[in-house]
Amino acid sequence: MDSPKSDYIRTLRRLPLFTDLSDVELAQIAEGVSRLYFEEGTLIFGEGDVCRELLIVEEGTVKIVKSALSGRQQLLGIERKGSSLAEVAVFDGGRYPASAEATSPTTLLRLSADSFRQICLKNPEMALKVFKVLAHRLRHLVSLVEELSFATVRARLIAYLVRLAEENGHRTPQGIHFQLTENNEQLAVRLGTVRELISRNLGRLHGDKLIEMNKRTVNIPDLAILRDEIGGSI
């Protein structure tokens, strides 16, 4: 039977952050790695908690959410297998800037913040990978701020439906159809609004014959016409 350390080494080798490290370096890292298990719906860390570790998604999915004093939430992203969590807080020694919640049964690898900083000092290639991850997150957040600042709820909803159709849609003679995996409350968190406005705007899009809905199945009769509704607003 393999030892836990051997198992960690194999797992680390498959993760993008660690692919350039030698077996000796991976073995050193594995000494300080542990696994954490979370059921769907479990809070992994809360906004404002002290960050003492780097977390990497081994299996499952994690949503990152920012909360306002009013209680309204904004989805910042969904992290999947191979993604690392809260790199900024690991480097600046601060607190988590948002909350993380498991959205499916999830396994995380835990590495202490001090250990990870030492690894980056010894391995510039790893530090560059982390900077690349942070740059990607920054671009995503700038785009999100632009959407929330300058686009209406209707425009944000249309843009999201268009993206789902392009990525997951199936074309038929009647249009492009796909499944909505999120309910109206989850859509509201994703789009930075409230459930009532999502329901109202979906109803209006249906009434305007821009979309057809049967429970969570969405059909877009003409994607180009729907896309023209938002023009350059996003």
PDB file of C-alpha atoms in Angstrom:
ATOM      1  CA  MET A   1       0.000   0.000   0.000  1.00  0.00           C
ATOM      2  CA  ASP A   2       1.288   3.457  -0.903  1.00  0.00           C
ATOM      3  CA  SER A   3       2.124   5.840   1.915  1.00  0.00           C
ATOM      4  CA  PRO A   4       0.162   9.103   2.231  1.00  0.00           C
ATOM      5  CA  LYS A   5       3.320  10.963   1.202  1.00  0.00           C
ATOM      6  CA  SER A   6       3.597   8.994  -2.068  1.00  0.00           C
ATOM      7  CA  ASP A   7      -0.048   9.695  -2.766  1.00  0.00           C
ATOM      8  CA  TYR A   8       0.476  13.429  -2.187  1.00  0.00           C
ATOM      9  CA  ILE A   9       3.498  13.470  -4.514  1.00  0.00           C
ATOM     10  CA  ARG A  10       1.477  11.856  -7.315  1.00  0.00           C
ATOM     11  CA  THR A  11      -1.356  14.310  -6.787  1.00  0.00           C
ATOM     12  CA  LEU A  12       0.918  17.366  -6.649  1.00  0.00           C
ATOM     13  CA  ARG A  13       2.668  16.339  -9.853  1.00  0.00           C
ATOM     14  CA  ARG A  14      -0.657  16.542 -11.726  1.00  0.00           C
ATOM     15  CA  LEU A  15      -1.455  20.059 -10.505  1.00  0.00           C
ATOM     16  CA  PRO A  16      -0.462  22.996 -12.755  1.00  0.00           C
ATOM     17  CA  LEU A  17       1.338  24.915  -9.987  1.00  0.00           C
ATOM     18  CA  PHE A  18       3.755  22.072  -9.290  1.00  0.00           C
ATOM     19  CA  THR A  19       4.480  20.534 -12.710  1.00  0.00           C
ATOM     20  CA  ASP A  20       7.998  22.020 -13.001  1.00  0.00           C
ATOM     21  CA  LEU A  21       9.257  20.750  -9.639  1.00  0.00           C
ATOM     22  CA  SER A  22      11.608  17.814  -9.213  1.00  0.00           C
ATOM     23  CA  ASP A  23      10.712  14.650  -7.311  1.00  0.00           C
ATOM     24  CA  VAL A  24      12.898  15.810  -4.422  1.00  0.00           C
ATOM     25  CA  GLU A  25      11.115  19.169  -4.261  1.00  0.00           C
ATOM     26  CA  LEU A  26       7.704  17.499  -4.469  1.00  0.00           C
ATOM     27  CA  ALA A  27       8.695  15.163  -1.648  1.00  0.00           C
ATOM     28  CA  GLN A  28       9.670  18.152   0.502  1.00  0.00           C
ATOM     29  CA  ILE A  29       6.334  19.844  -0.191  1.00  0.00           C
ATOM     30  CA  ALA A  30       4.406  16.635   0.479  1.00  0.00           C
ATOM     31  CA  GLU A  31       5.789  16.600   4.018  1.00  0.00           C
ATOM     32  CA  GLY A  32       3.619  19.586   4.853  1.00  0.00           C
ATOM     33  CA  VAL A  33       0.490  18.692   2.858  1.00  0.00           C
ATOM     34  CA  SER A  34      -2.783  17.450   4.308  1.00  0.00           C
ATOM     35  CA  ARG A  35      -6.243  16.771   2.880  1.00  0.00           C
ATOM     36  CA  LEU A  36      -9.493  18.443   3.825  1.00  0.00           C
ATOM     37  CA  TYR A  37     -12.948  17.118   2.923  1.00  0.00           C
ATOM     38  CA  PHE A  38     -16.108  19.216   2.566  1.00  0.00           C
ATOM     39  CA  GLU A  39     -19.687  18.251   1.818  1.00  0.00           C
ATOM     40  CA  GLU A  40     -21.760  20.276  -0.640  1.00  0.00           C
ATOM     41  CA  GLY A  41     -22.899  23.542   0.928  1.00  0.00           C
ATOM     42  CA  THR A  42     -20.139  23.606   3.565  1.00  0.00           C
ATOM     43  CA  LEU A  43     -18.302  26.881   4.241  1.00  0.00           C
ATOM     44  CA  ILE A  44     -14.571  26.417   3.616  1.00  0.00           C
ATOM     45  CA  PHE A  45     -13.513  29.834   4.885  1.00  0.00           C
ATOM     46  CA  GLY A  46     -15.331  33.042   5.654  1.00  0.00           C
ATOM     47  CA  GLU A  47     -14.679  36.581   4.507  1.00  0.00           C
ATOM     48  CA  GLY A  48     -12.413  38.228   7.086  1.00  0.00           C
ATOM     49  CA  ASP A  49     -10.984  34.983   8.473  1.00  0.00           C
ATOM     50  CA  VAL A  50      -7.217  34.922   8.958  1.00  0.00           C
ATOM     51  CA  CYS A  51      -5.460  33.153   6.082  1.00  0.00           C
ATOM     52  CA  ARG A  52      -2.810  30.693   7.227  1.00  0.00           C
ATOM     53  CA  GLU A  53      -2.742  28.265   4.314  1.00  0.00           C
ATOM     54  CA  LEU A  54      -2.853  27.763   0.575  1.00  0.00           C
ATOM     55  CA  LEU A  55      -5.731  25.562  -0.522  1.00  0.00           C
ATOM     56  CA  ILE A  56      -5.803  23.669  -3.820  1.00  0.00           C
ATOM     57  CA  VAL A  57      -8.880  21.977  -5.255  1.00  0.00           C
ATOM     58  CA  GLU A  58      -8.104  18.293  -5.784  1.00  0.00           C
ATOM     59  CA  GLU A  59     -11.694  17.257  -6.544  1.00  0.00           C
ATOM     60  CA  GLY A  60     -15.012  19.100  -6.605  1.00  0.00           C
ATOM     61  CA  THR A  61     -16.046  22.722  -7.098  1.00  0.00           C
ATOM     62  CA  VAL A  62     -15.832  25.808  -4.893  1.00  0.00           C
ATOM     63  CA  LYS A  63     -17.662  29.115  -5.282  1.00  0.00           C
ATOM     64  CA  ILE A  64     -16.052  32.370  -4.162  1.00  0.00           C
ATOM     65  CA  VAL A  65     -18.564  34.939  -2.906  1.00  0.00           C
ATOM     66  CA  LYS A  66     -18.338  38.545  -1.683  1.00  0.00           C
ATOM     67  CA  SER A  67     -21.058  39.730   0.713  1.00  0.00           C
ATOM     68  CA  ALA A  68     -22.371  43.261   1.304  1.00  0.00           C
ATOM     69  CA  LEU A  69     -23.588  44.599   4.646  1.00  0.00           C
ATOM     70  CA  SER A  70     -27.126  44.410   3.244  1.00  0.00           C
ATOM     71  CA  GLY A  71     -26.715  40.660   2.874  1.00  0.00           C
ATOM     72  CA  ARG A  72     -26.597  40.724  -0.916  1.00  0.00           C
ATOM     73  CA  GLN A  73     -23.968  38.423  -2.393  1.00  0.00           C
ATOM     74  CA  GLN A  74     -21.863  38.636  -5.540  1.00  0.00           C
ATOM     75  CA  LEU A  75     -20.336  35.549  -7.096  1.00  0.00           C
ATOM     76  CA  LEU A  76     -16.679  36.192  -7.938  1.00  0.00           C
ATOM     77  CA  GLY A  77     -15.911  32.830  -9.482  1.00  0.00           C
ATOM     78  CA  ILE A  78     -16.172  29.052  -9.481  1.00  0.00           C
ATOM     79  CA  GLU A  79     -12.929  27.167  -8.826  1.00  0.00           C
ATOM     80  CA  ARG A  80     -12.433  23.608 -10.041  1.00  0.00           C
ATOM     81  CA  LYS A  81      -9.858  20.810  -9.958  1.00  0.00           C
ATOM     82  CA  GLY A  82      -6.318  22.171  -9.993  1.00  0.00           C
ATOM     83  CA  SER A  83      -7.250  25.707  -8.927  1.00  0.00           C
ATOM     84  CA  SER A  84      -5.629  27.366  -5.934  1.00  0.00           C
ATOM     85  CA  LEU A  85      -7.538  29.560  -3.500  1.00  0.00           C
ATOM     86  CA  ALA A  86      -6.704  32.905  -1.861  1.00  0.00           C
ATOM     87  CA  GLU A  87      -3.163  33.368  -3.156  1.00  0.00           C
ATOM     88  CA  VAL A  88      -3.151  37.102  -2.349  1.00  0.00           C
ATOM     89  CA  ALA A  89      -3.909  36.542   1.325  1.00  0.00           C
ATOM     90  CA  VAL A  90      -1.165  33.902   1.468  1.00  0.00           C
ATOM     91  CA  PHE A  91       1.416  36.411   0.235  1.00  0.00           C
ATOM     92  CA  ASP A  92       0.367  39.540   2.112  1.00  0.00           C
ATOM     93  CA  GLY A  93      -0.461  37.789   5.382  1.00  0.00           C
ATOM     94  CA  GLY A  94      -3.917  39.339   5.405  1.00  0.00           C
ATOM     95  CA  ARG A  95      -7.421  38.009   5.791  1.00  0.00           C
ATOM     96  CA  TYR A  96      -9.594  36.272   3.232  1.00  0.00           C
ATOM     97  CA  PRO A  97     -11.222  38.972   1.049  1.00  0.00           C
ATOM     98  CA  ALA A  98     -14.219  36.746   0.255  1.00  0.00           C
ATOM     99  CA  SER A  99     -15.903  33.529   1.372  1.00  0.00           C
ATOM    100  CA  ALA A 100     -15.524  30.083  -0.171  1.00  0.00           C
ATOM    101  CA  GLU A 101     -18.179  27.370  -0.167  1.00  0.00           C
ATOM    102  CA  ALA A 102     -18.137  23.832  -1.557  1.00  0.00           C
ATOM    103  CA  THR A 103     -20.773  23.472  -4.276  1.00  0.00           C
ATOM    104  CA  SER A 104     -20.242  19.719  -4.560  1.00  0.00           C
ATOM    105  CA  PRO A 105     -18.426  17.105  -2.442  1.00  0.00           C
ATOM    106  CA  THR A 106     -14.933  18.607  -2.445  1.00  0.00           C
ATOM    107  CA  THR A 107     -11.406  17.547  -1.517  1.00  0.00           C
ATOM    108  CA  LEU A 108      -8.763  20.214  -0.912  1.00  0.00           C
ATOM    109  CA  LEU A 109      -5.028  19.984  -0.390  1.00  0.00           C
ATOM    110  CA  ARG A 110      -3.772  22.204   2.408  1.00  0.00           C
ATOM    111  CA  LEU A 111      -0.271  23.729   2.516  1.00  0.00           C
ATOM    112  CA  SER A 112       0.739  26.256   5.165  1.00  0.00           C
ATOM    113  CA  ALA A 113       1.240  29.833   3.962  1.00  0.00           C
ATOM    114  CA  ASP A 114       4.797  29.938   5.335  1.00  0.00           C
ATOM    115  CA  SER A 115       5.752  26.742   3.502  1.00  0.00           C
ATOM    116  CA  PHE A 116       4.288  27.986   0.231  1.00  0.00           C
ATOM    117  CA  ARG A 117       6.125  31.312   0.452  1.00  0.00           C
ATOM    118  CA  GLN A 118       9.414  29.470   1.026  1.00  0.00           C
ATOM    119  CA  ILE A 119       8.740  27.252  -1.995  1.00  0.00           C
ATOM    120  CA  CYS A 120       8.151  30.305  -4.195  1.00  0.00           C
ATOM    121  CA  LEU A 121      11.391  31.919  -2.997  1.00  0.00           C
ATOM    122  CA  LYS A 122      13.327  28.796  -3.992  1.00  0.00           C
ATOM    123  CA  ASN A 123      11.436  28.205  -7.273  1.00  0.00           C
ATOM    124  CA  PRO A 124      10.987  31.341  -9.407  1.00  0.00           C
ATOM    125  CA  GLU A 125       9.026  29.347 -12.006  1.00  0.00           C
ATOM    126  CA  MET A 126       6.359  28.585  -9.434  1.00  0.00           C
ATOM    127  CA  ALA A 127       6.190  32.234  -8.395  1.00  0.00           C
ATOM    128  CA  LEU A 128       5.650  33.188 -12.051  1.00  0.00           C
ATOM    129  CA  LYS A 129       2.789  30.684 -12.284  1.00  0.00           C
ATOM    130  CA  VAL A 130       1.172  32.242  -9.233  1.00  0.00           C
ATOM    131  CA  PHE A 131       1.545  35.718 -10.783  1.00  0.00           C
ATOM    132  CA  LYS A 132      -0.120  34.401 -13.943  1.00  0.00           C
ATOM    133  CA  VAL A 133      -3.049  33.105 -11.870  1.00  0.00           C
ATOM    134  CA  LEU A 134      -3.329  36.459 -10.093  1.00  0.00           C
ATOM    135  CA  ALA A 135      -3.219  38.350 -13.402  1.00  0.00           C
ATOM    136  CA  HIS A 136      -6.050  36.181 -14.742  1.00  0.00           C
ATOM    137  CA  ARG A 137      -8.111  36.844 -11.612  1.00  0.00           C
ATOM    138  CA  LEU A 138      -7.478  40.588 -11.896  1.00  0.00           C
ATOM    139  CA  ARG A 139      -8.652  40.660 -15.511  1.00  0.00           C
ATOM    140  CA  HIS A 140     -11.786  38.729 -14.525  1.00  0.00           C
ATOM    141  CA  LEU A 141     -12.535  41.117 -11.643  1.00  0.00           C
ATOM    142  CA  VAL A 142     -12.013  44.213 -13.816  1.00  0.00           C
ATOM    143  CA  SER A 143     -14.455  42.760 -16.343  1.00  0.00           C
ATOM    144  CA  LEU A 144     -16.915  41.981 -13.543  1.00  0.00           C
ATOM    145  CA  VAL A 145     -16.684  45.523 -12.143  1.00  0.00           C
ATOM    146  CA  GLU A 146     -17.325  46.900 -15.626  1.00  0.00           C
ATOM    147  CA  GLU A 147     -20.430  44.730 -16.028  1.00  0.00           C
ATOM    148  CA  LEU A 148     -21.818  45.635 -12.609  1.00  0.00           C
ATOM    149  CA  SER A 149     -21.077  49.344 -13.022  1.00  0.00           C
ATOM    150  CA  PHE A 150     -22.280  49.999 -16.552  1.00  0.00           C
ATOM    151  CA  ALA A 151     -24.763  47.265 -17.505  1.00  0.00           C
ATOM    152  CA  THR A 152     -28.374  46.828 -16.426  1.00  0.00           C
ATOM    153  CA  VAL A 153     -29.615  43.588 -14.885  1.00  0.00           C
ATOM    154  CA  ARG A 154     -31.338  42.815 -18.184  1.00  0.00           C
ATOM    155  CA  ALA A 155     -28.090  43.294 -20.118  1.00  0.00           C
ATOM    156  CA  ARG A 156     -26.086  41.180 -17.658  1.00  0.00           C
ATOM    157  CA  LEU A 157     -28.690  38.426 -17.808  1.00  0.00           C
ATOM    158  CA  ILE A 158     -28.772  38.444 -21.608  1.00  0.00           C
ATOM    159  CA  ALA A 159     -24.964  38.359 -21.780  1.00  0.00           C
ATOM    160  CA  TYR A 160     -24.916  35.346 -19.459  1.00  0.00           C
ATOM    161  CA  LEU A 161     -27.603  33.511 -21.453  1.00  0.00           C
ATOM    162  CA  VAL A 162     -25.743  34.207 -24.697  1.00  0.00           C
ATOM    163  CA  ARG A 163     -22.534  32.835 -23.178  1.00  0.00           C
ATOM    164  CA  LEU A 164     -24.313  29.668 -21.989  1.00  0.00           C
ATOM    165  CA  ALA A 165     -25.836  29.187 -25.439  1.00  0.00           C
ATOM    166  CA  GLU A 166     -22.455  29.571 -27.128  1.00  0.00           C
ATOM    167  CA  GLU A 167     -20.663  27.244 -24.707  1.00  0.00           C
ATOM    168  CA  ASN A 168     -23.306  24.607 -23.917  1.00  0.00           C
ATOM    169  CA  GLY A 169     -26.145  25.061 -26.407  1.00  0.00           C
ATOM    170  CA  HIS A 170     -27.508  22.475 -28.836  1.00  0.00           C
ATOM    171  CA  ARG A 171     -28.751  23.789 -32.157  1.00  0.00           C
ATOM    172  CA  THR A 172     -32.139  22.616 -33.465  1.00  0.00           C
ATOM    173  CA  PRO A 173     -34.523  23.924 -36.161  1.00  0.00           C
ATOM    174  CA  GLN A 174     -36.295  25.819 -33.348  1.00  0.00           C
ATOM    175  CA  GLY A 175     -33.162  27.569 -32.096  1.00  0.00           C
ATOM    176  CA  ILE A 176     -30.435  26.872 -29.537  1.00  0.00           C
ATOM    177  CA  HIS A 177     -31.441  25.184 -26.303  1.00  0.00           C
ATOM    178  CA  PHE A 178     -29.550  24.501 -23.073  1.00  0.00           C
ATOM    179  CA  GLN A 179     -30.161  23.742 -19.414  1.00  0.00           C
ATOM    180  CA  LEU A 180     -29.925  26.352 -16.679  1.00  0.00           C
ATOM    181  CA  THR A 181     -28.094  24.667 -13.809  1.00  0.00           C
ATOM    182  CA  GLU A 182     -28.766  27.542 -11.392  1.00  0.00           C
ATOM    183  CA  ASN A 183     -32.040  28.648  -9.851  1.00  0.00           C
ATOM    184  CA  ASN A 184     -33.092  32.313  -9.807  1.00  0.00           C
ATOM    185  CA  GLU A 185     -31.500  32.966  -6.429  1.00  0.00           C
ATOM    186  CA  GLN A 186     -28.171  31.529  -7.612  1.00  0.00           C
ATOM    187  CA  LEU A 187     -28.402  33.554 -10.823  1.00  0.00           C
ATOM    188  CA  ALA A 188     -28.951  36.672  -8.724  1.00  0.00           C
ATOM    189  CA  VAL A 189     -25.749  35.994  -6.768  1.00  0.00           C
ATOM    190  CA  ARG A 190     -23.842  35.424  -9.997  1.00  0.00           C
ATOM    191  CA  LEU A 191     -25.129  38.609 -11.627  1.00  0.00           C
ATOM    192  CA  GLY A 192     -25.012  40.880  -8.594  1.00  0.00           C
ATOM    193  CA  THR A 193     -28.725  41.487  -8.126  1.00  0.00           C
ATOM    194  CA  VAL A 194     -31.766  40.049  -6.327  1.00  0.00           C
ATOM    195  CA  ARG A 195     -33.974  37.076  -7.160  1.00  0.00           C
ATOM    196  CA  GLU A 196     -37.036  39.197  -7.921  1.00  0.00           C
ATOM    197  CA  LEU A 197     -35.231  41.105 -10.687  1.00  0.00           C
ATOM    198  CA  ILE A 198     -34.001  37.866 -12.241  1.00  0.00           C
ATOM    199  CA  SER A 199     -37.548  36.461 -12.290  1.00  0.00           C
ATOM    200  CA  ARG A 200     -38.932  39.712 -13.725  1.00  0.00           C
ATOM    201  CA  ASN A 201     -36.332  39.965 -16.476  1.00  0.00           C
ATOM    202  CA  LEU A 202     -36.633  36.312 -17.476  1.00  0.00           C
ATOM    203  CA  GLY A 203     -40.377  36.852 -17.747  1.00  0.00           C
ATOM    204  CA  ARG A 204     -39.899  39.929 -19.915  1.00  0.00           C
ATOM    205  CA  LEU A 205     -37.430  38.166 -22.204  1.00  0.00           C
ATOM    206  CA  HIS A 206     -39.956  35.350 -22.566  1.00  0.00           C
ATOM    207  CA  GLY A 207     -42.771  37.854 -23.201  1.00  0.00           C
ATOM    208  CA  ASP A 208     -40.657  39.610 -25.836  1.00  0.00           C
ATOM    209  CA  LYS A 209     -40.176  36.195 -27.513  1.00  0.00           C
ATOM    210  CA  LEU A 210     -36.401  36.507 -27.188  1.00  0.00           C
ATOM    211  CA  ILE A 211     -36.252  33.284 -25.177  1.00  0.00           C
ATOM    212  CA  GLU A 212     -38.535  30.333 -24.477  1.00  0.00           C
ATOM    213  CA  MET A 213     -38.465  28.595 -21.103  1.00  0.00           C
ATOM    214  CA  ASN A 214     -39.793  25.267 -19.864  1.00  0.00           C
ATOM    215  CA  LYS A 215     -38.719  24.937 -16.231  1.00  0.00           C
ATOM    216  CA  ARG A 216     -34.907  25.155 -16.545  1.00  0.00           C
ATOM    217  CA  THR A 217     -34.707  24.414 -20.254  1.00  0.00           C
ATOM    218  CA  VAL A 218     -34.021  27.590 -22.224  1.00  0.00           C
ATOM    219  CA  ASN A 219     -34.458  27.914 -25.983  1.00  0.00           C
ATOM    220  CA  ILE A 220     -33.173  30.946 -27.873  1.00  0.00           C
ATOM    221  CA  PRO A 221     -34.975  31.159 -31.237  1.00  0.00           C
ATOM    222  CA  ASP A 222     -32.466  33.619 -32.733  1.00  0.00           C
ATOM    223  CA  LEU A 223     -29.155  34.111 -30.932  1.00  0.00           C
ATOM    224  CA  ALA A 224     -28.121  37.052 -33.123  1.00  0.00           C
ATOM    225  CA  ILE A 225     -31.267  39.008 -32.248  1.00  0.00           C
ATOM    226  CA  LEU A 226     -30.771  38.325 -28.528  1.00  0.00           C
ATOM    227  CA  ARG A 227     -27.132  39.390 -28.757  1.00  0.00           C
ATOM    228  CA  ASP A 228     -28.153  42.615 -30.504  1.00  0.00           C
ATOM    229  CA  GLU A 229     -30.276  43.477 -27.456  1.00  0.00           C
ATOM    230  CA  ILE A 230     -27.139  44.317 -25.493  1.00  0.00           C
ATOM    231  CA  GLY A 231     -25.071  45.730 -28.356  1.00  0.00           C
ATOM    232  CA  GLY A 232     -21.925  47.240 -26.841  1.00  0.00           C
ATOM    233  CA  SER A 233     -23.301  47.653 -23.323  1.00  0.00           C
ATOM    234  CA  ILE A 234     -21.045  44.870 -22.001  1.00  0.00           C
TER     235      ILE A 234
END
